[in-house]
JSON list of C-alpha atoms in Angstrom, two decimals:
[
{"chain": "A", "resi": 10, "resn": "UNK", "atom": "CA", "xyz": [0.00, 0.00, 0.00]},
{"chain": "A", "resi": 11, "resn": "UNK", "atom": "CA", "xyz": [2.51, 2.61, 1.20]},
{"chain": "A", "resi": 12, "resn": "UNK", "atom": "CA", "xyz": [5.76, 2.82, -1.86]},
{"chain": "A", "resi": 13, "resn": "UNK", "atom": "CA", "xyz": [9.19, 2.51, -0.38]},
{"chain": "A", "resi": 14, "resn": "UNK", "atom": "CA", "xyz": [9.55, 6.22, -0.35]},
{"chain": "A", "resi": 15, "resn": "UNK", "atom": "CA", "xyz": [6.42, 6.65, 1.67]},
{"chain": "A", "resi": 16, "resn": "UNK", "atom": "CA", "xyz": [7.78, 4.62, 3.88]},
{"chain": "A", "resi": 17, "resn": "UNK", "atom": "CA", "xyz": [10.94, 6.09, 4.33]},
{"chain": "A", "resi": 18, "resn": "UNK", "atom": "CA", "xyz": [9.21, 9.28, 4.79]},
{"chain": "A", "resi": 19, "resn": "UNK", "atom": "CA", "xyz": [7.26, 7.72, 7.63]},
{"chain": "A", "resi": 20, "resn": "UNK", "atom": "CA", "xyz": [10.03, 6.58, 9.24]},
{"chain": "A", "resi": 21, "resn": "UNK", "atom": "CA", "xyz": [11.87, 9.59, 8.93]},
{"chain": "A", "resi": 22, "resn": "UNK", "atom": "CA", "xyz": [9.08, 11.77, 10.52]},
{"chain": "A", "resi": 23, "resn": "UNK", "atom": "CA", "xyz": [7.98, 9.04, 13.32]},
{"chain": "A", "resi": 24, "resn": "UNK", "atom": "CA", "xyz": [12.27, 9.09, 14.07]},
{"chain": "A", "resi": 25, "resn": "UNK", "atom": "CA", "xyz": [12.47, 12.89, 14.08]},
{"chain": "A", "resi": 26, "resn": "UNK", "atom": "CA", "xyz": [9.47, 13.40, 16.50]},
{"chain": "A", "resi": 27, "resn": "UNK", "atom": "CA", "xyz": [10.53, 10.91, 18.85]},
{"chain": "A", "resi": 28, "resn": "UNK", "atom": "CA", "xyz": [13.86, 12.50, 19.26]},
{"chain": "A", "resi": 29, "resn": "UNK", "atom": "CA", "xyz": [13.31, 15.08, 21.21]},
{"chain": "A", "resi": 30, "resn": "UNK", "atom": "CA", "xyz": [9.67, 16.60, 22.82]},
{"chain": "A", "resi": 31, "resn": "UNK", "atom": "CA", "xyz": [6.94, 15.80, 20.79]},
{"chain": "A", "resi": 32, "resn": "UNK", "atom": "CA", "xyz": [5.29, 18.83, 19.91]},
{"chain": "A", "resi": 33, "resn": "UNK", "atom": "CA", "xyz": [1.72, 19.58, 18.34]},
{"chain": "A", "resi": 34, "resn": "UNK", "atom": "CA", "xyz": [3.30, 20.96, 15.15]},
{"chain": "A", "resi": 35, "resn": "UNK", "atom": "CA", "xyz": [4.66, 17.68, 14.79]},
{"chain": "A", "resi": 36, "resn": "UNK", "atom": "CA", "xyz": [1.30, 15.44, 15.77]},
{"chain": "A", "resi": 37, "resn": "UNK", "atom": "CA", "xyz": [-0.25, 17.42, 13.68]},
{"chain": "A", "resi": 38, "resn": "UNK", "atom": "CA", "xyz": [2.17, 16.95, 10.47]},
{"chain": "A", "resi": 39, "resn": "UNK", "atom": "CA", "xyz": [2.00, 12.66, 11.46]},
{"chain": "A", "resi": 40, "resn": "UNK", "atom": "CA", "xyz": [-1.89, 13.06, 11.21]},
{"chain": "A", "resi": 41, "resn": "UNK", "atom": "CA", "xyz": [-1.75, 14.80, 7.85]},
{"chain": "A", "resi": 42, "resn": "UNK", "atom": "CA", "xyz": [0.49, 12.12, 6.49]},
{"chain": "A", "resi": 43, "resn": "UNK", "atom": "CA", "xyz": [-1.45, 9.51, 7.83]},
{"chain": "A", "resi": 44, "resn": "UNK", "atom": "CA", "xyz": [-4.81, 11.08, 6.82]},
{"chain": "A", "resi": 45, "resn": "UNK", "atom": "CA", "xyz": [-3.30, 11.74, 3.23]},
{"chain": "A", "resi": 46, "resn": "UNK", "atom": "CA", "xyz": [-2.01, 8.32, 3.05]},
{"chain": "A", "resi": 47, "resn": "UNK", "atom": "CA", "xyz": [-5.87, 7.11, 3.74]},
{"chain": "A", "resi": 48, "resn": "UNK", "atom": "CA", "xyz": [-7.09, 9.59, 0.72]},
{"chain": "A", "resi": 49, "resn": "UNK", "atom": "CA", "xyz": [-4.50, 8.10, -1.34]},
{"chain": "A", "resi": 50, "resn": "UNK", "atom": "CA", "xyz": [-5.34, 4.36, -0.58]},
{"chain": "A", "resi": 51, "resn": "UNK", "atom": "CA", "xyz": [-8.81, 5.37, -1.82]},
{"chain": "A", "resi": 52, "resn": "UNK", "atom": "CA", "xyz": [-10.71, 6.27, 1.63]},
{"chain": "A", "resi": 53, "resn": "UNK", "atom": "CA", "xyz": [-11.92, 9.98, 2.38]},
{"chain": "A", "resi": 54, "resn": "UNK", "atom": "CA", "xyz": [-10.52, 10.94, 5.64]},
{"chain": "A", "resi": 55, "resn": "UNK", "atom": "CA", "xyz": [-10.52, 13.85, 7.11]},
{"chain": "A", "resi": 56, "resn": "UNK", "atom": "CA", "xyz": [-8.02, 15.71, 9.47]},
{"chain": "A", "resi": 57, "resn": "UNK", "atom": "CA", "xyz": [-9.65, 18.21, 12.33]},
{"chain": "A", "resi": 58, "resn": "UNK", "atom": "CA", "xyz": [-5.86, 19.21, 14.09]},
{"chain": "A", "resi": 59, "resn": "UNK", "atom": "CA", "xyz": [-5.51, 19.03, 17.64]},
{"chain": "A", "resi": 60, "resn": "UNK", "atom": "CA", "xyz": [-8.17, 18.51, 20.06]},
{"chain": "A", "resi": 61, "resn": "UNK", "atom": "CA", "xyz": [-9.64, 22.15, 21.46]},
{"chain": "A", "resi": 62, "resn": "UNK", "atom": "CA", "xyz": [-10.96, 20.22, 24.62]},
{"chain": "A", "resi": 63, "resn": "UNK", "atom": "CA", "xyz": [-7.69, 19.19, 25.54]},
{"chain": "A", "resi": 64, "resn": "UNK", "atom": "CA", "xyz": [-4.84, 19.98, 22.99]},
{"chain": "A", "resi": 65, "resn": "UNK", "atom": "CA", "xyz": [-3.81, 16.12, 23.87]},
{"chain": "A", "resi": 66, "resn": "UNK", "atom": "CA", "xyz": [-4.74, 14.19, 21.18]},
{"chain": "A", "resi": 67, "resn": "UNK", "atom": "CA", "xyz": [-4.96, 14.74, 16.76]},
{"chain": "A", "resi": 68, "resn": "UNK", "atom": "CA", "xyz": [-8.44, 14.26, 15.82]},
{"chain": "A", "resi": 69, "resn": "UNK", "atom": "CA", "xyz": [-9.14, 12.47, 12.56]},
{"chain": "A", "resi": 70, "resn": "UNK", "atom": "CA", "xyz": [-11.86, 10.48, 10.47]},
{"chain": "A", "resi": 71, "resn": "UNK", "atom": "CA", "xyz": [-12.34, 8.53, 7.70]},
{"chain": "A", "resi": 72, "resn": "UNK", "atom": "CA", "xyz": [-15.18, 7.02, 6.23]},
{"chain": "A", "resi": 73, "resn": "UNK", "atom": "CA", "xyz": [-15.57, 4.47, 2.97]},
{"chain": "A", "resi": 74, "resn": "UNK", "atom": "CA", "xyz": [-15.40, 6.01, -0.48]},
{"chain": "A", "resi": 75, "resn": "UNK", "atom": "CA", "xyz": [-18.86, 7.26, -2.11]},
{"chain": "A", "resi": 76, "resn": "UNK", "atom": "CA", "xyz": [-18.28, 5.23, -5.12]},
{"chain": "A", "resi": 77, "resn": "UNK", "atom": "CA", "xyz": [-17.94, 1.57, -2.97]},
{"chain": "A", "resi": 78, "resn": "UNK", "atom": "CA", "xyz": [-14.61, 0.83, -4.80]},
{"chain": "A", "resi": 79, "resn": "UNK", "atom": "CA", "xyz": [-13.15, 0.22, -0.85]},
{"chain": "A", "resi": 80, "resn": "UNK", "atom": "CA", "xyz": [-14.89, -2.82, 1.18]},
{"chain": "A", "resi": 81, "resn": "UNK", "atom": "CA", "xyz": [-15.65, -2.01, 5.41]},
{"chain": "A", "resi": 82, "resn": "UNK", "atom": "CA", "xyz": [-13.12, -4.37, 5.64]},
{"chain": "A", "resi": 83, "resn": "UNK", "atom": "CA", "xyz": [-10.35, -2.80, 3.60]},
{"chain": "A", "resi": 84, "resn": "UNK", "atom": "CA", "xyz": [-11.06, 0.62, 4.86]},
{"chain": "A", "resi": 85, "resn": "UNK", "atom": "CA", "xyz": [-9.65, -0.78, 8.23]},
{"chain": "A", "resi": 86, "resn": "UNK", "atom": "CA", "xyz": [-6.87, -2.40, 6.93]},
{"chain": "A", "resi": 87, "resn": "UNK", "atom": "CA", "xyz": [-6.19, 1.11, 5.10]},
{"chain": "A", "resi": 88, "resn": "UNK", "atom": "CA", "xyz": [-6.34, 2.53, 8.13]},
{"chain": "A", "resi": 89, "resn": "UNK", "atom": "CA", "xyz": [-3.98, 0.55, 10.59]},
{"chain": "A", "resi": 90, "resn": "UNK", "atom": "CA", "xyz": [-1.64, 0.74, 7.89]},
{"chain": "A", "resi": 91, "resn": "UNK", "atom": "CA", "xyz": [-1.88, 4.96, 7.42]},
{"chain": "A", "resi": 92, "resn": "UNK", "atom": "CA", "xyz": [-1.39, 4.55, 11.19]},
{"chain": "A", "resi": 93, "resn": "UNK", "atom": "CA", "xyz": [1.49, 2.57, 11.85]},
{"chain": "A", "resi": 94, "resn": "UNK", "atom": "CA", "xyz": [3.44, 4.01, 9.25]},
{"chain": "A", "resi": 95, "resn": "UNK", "atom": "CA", "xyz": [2.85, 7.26, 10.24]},
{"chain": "A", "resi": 96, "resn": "UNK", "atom": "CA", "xyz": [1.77, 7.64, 13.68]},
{"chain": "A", "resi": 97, "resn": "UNK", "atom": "CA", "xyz": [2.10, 3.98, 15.74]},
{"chain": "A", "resi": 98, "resn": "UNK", "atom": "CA", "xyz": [2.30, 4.88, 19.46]},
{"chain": "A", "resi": 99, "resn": "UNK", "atom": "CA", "xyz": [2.83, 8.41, 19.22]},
{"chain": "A", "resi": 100, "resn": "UNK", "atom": "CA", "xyz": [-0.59, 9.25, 19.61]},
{"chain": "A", "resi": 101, "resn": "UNK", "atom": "CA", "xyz": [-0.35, 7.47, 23.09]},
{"chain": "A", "resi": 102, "resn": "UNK", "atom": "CA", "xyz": [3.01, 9.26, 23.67]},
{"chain": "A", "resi": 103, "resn": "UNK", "atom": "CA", "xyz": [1.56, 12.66, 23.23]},
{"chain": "A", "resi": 104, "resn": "UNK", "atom": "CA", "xyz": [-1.35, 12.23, 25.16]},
{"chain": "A", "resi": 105, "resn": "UNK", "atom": "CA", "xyz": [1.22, 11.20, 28.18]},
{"chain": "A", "resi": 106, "resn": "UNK", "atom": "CA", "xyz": [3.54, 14.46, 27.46]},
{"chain": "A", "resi": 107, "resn": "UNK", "atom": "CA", "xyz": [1.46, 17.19, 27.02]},
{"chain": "A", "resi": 108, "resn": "UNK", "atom": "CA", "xyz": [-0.77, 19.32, 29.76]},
{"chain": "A", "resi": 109, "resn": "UNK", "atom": "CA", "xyz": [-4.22, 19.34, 29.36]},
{"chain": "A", "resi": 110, "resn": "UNK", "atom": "CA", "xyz": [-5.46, 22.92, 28.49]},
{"chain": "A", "resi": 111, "resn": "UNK", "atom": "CA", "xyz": [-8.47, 24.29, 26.43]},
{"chain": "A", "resi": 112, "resn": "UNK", "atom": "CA", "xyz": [-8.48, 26.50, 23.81]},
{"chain": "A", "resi": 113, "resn": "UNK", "atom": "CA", "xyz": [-8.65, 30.26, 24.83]},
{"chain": "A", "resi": 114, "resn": "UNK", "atom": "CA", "xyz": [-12.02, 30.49, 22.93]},
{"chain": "A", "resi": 115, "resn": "UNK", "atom": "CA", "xyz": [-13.87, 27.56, 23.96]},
{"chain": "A", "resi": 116, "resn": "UNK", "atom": "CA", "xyz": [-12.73, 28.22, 27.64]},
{"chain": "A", "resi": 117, "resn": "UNK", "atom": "CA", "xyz": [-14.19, 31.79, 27.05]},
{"chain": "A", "resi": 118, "resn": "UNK", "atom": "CA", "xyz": [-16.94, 30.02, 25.98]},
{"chain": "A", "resi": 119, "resn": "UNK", "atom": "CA", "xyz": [-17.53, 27.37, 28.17]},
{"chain": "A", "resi": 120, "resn": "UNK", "atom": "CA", "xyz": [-16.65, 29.39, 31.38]},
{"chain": "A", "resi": 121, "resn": "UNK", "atom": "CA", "xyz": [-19.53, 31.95, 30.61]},
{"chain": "A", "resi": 122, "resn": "UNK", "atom": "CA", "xyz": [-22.12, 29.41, 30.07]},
{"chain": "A", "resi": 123, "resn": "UNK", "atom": "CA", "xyz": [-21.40, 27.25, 33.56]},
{"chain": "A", "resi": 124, "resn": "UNK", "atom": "CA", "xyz": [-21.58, 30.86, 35.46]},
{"chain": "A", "resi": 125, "resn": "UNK", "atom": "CA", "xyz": [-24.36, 32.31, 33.56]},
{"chain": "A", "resi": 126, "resn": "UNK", "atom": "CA", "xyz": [-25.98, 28.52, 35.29]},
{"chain": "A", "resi": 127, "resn": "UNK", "atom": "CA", "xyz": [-24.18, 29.87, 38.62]},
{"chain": "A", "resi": 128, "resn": "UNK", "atom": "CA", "xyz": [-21.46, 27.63, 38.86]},
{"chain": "A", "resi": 129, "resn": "UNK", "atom": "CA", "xyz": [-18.27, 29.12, 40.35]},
{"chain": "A", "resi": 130, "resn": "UNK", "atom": "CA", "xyz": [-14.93, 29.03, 38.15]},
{"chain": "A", "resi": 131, "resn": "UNK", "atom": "CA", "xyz": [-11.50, 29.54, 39.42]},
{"chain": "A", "resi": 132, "resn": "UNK", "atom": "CA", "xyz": [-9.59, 32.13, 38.06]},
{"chain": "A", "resi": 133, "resn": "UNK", "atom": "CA", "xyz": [-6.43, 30.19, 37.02]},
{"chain": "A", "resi": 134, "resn": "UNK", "atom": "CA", "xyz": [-8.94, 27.03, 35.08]},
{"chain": "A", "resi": 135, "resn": "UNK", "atom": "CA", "xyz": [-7.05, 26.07, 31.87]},
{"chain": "A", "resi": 136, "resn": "UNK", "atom": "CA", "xyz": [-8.78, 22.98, 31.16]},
{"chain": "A", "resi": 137, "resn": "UNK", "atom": "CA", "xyz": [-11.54, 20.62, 30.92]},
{"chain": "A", "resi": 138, "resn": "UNK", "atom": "CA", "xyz": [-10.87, 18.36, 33.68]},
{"chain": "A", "resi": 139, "resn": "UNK", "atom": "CA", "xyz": [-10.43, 21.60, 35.96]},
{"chain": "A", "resi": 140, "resn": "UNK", "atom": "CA", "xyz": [-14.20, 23.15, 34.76]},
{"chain": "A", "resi": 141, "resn": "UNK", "atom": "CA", "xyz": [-15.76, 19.12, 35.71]},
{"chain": "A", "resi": 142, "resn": "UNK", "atom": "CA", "xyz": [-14.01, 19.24, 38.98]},
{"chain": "A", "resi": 143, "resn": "UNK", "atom": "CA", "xyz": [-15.87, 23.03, 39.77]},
{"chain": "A", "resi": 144, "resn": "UNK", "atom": "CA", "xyz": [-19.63, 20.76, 38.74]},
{"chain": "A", "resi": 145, "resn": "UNK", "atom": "CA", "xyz": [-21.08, 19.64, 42.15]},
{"chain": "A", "resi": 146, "resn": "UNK", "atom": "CA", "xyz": [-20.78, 15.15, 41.90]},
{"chain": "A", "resi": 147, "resn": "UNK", "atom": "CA", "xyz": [-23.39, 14.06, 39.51]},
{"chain": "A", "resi": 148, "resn": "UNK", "atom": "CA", "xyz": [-23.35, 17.20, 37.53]},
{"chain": "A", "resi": 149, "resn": "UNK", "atom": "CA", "xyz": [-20.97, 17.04, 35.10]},
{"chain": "A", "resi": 150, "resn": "UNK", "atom": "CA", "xyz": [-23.41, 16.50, 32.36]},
{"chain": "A", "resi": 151, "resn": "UNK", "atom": "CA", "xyz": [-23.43, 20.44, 32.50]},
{"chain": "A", "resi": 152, "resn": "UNK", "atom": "CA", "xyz": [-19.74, 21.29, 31.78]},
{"chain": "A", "resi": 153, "resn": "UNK", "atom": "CA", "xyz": [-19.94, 18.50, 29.23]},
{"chain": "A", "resi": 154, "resn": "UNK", "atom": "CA", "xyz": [-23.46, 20.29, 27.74]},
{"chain": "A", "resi": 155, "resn": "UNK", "atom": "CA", "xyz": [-21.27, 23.50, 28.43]},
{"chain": "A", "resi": 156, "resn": "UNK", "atom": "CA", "xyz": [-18.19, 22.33, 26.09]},
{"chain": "A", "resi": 157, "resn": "UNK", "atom": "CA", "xyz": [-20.30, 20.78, 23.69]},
{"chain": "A", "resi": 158, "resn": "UNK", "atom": "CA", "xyz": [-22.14, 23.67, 22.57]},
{"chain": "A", "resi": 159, "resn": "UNK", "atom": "CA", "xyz": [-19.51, 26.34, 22.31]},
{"chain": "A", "resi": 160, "resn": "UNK", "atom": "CA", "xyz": [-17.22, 23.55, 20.33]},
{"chain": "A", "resi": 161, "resn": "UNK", "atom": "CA", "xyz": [-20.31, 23.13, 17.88]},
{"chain": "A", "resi": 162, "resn": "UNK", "atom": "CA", "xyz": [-20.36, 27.25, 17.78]},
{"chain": "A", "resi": 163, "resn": "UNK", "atom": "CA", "xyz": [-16.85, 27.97, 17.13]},
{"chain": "A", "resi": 164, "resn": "UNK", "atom": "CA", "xyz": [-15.90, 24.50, 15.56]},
{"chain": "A", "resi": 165, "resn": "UNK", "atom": "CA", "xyz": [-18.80, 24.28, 13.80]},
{"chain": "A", "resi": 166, "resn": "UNK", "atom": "CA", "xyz": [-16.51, 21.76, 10.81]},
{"chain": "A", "resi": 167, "resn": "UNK", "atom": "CA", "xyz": [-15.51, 19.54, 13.97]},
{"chain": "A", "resi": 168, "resn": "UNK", "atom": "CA", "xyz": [-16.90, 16.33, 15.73]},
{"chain": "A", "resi": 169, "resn": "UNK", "atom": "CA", "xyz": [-17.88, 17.49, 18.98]},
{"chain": "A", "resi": 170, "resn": "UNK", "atom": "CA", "xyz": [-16.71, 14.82, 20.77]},
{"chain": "A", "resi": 171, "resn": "UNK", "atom": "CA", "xyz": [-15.83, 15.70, 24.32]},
{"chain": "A", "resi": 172, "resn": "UNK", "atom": "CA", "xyz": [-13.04, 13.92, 26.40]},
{"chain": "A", "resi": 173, "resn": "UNK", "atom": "CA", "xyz": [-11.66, 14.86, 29.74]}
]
């Protein structure tokens, strides 16, 4: 599926990253490779950049061609393949080296809809795990309803998936 030089390109990019701090320039670039390397084995795939939620983790999709020339069965093949050459455990890797934080906007966001409900935010909250922690135990269906809506507001061409 991948040519030798797509390969080598992989490798060359995976090596490069995992010399030194892994940065979200460089997650992103892996996730463009391997979301290019799923349009070019015949799958549309889609790459959104790094999680606003969190900044931990790329977020991509992919989905079978319109014209049914790709099986559900080759489109995951397709897909661990795109993945291991380009990105196999550094997805992992950057979730475990990078600080959580939210994206100014969406905290903006987020933090004016919990206190316009009368929750209480701290002044120093940078992320999502600090805005579930302010949501009295068994409400954290609001921050989530919170985060949801401003990501489908300013992200509007994003899954708003929400992970803390």
């Amino acid at each position: 599926m991948l040519s030798e030089a797509e390969q080598q390109e992989a490798e060359t990019m995976r090596v490069n990253a995992e010399e030194g701090g892994l940065t979200a320039g460089e997650m992103e670039s892996l996730t463009d490779a391997a979301v290019d390397c799923m349009k070019d084995s015949g799958l549309q795939a889609w790459n959104y950049g790094i999680d606003p939620v969190n900044h931990t983790r790329a977020v991509y999709s992919f989905d079978l061609p319109v014209d049914g020339s790709v099986t559900e069965e080759e489109m995951f093949q397709i897909e661990e393949v795109c993945v291991a050459a380009y990105l196999a455990d550094l997805p992992e890797r950057f979730v475990n080296e990078t600080e959580p934080y939210m994206a100014e906007d969406l905290l903006g966001f987020s933090v004016d809809c919990l206190e316009s409900q009368g929750y209480q935010i701290d002044e120093g909250t940078i992320a999502m795990f600090q805005l579930v922690q302010a949501a009295p135990k068994g409400e954290e269906d609001v921050v989530v309803d919170c985060v949801s809506d401003g990501l489908l507001e300013l992200y509007p061409d994003r899954p708003p998936n929400v992970r803390w």
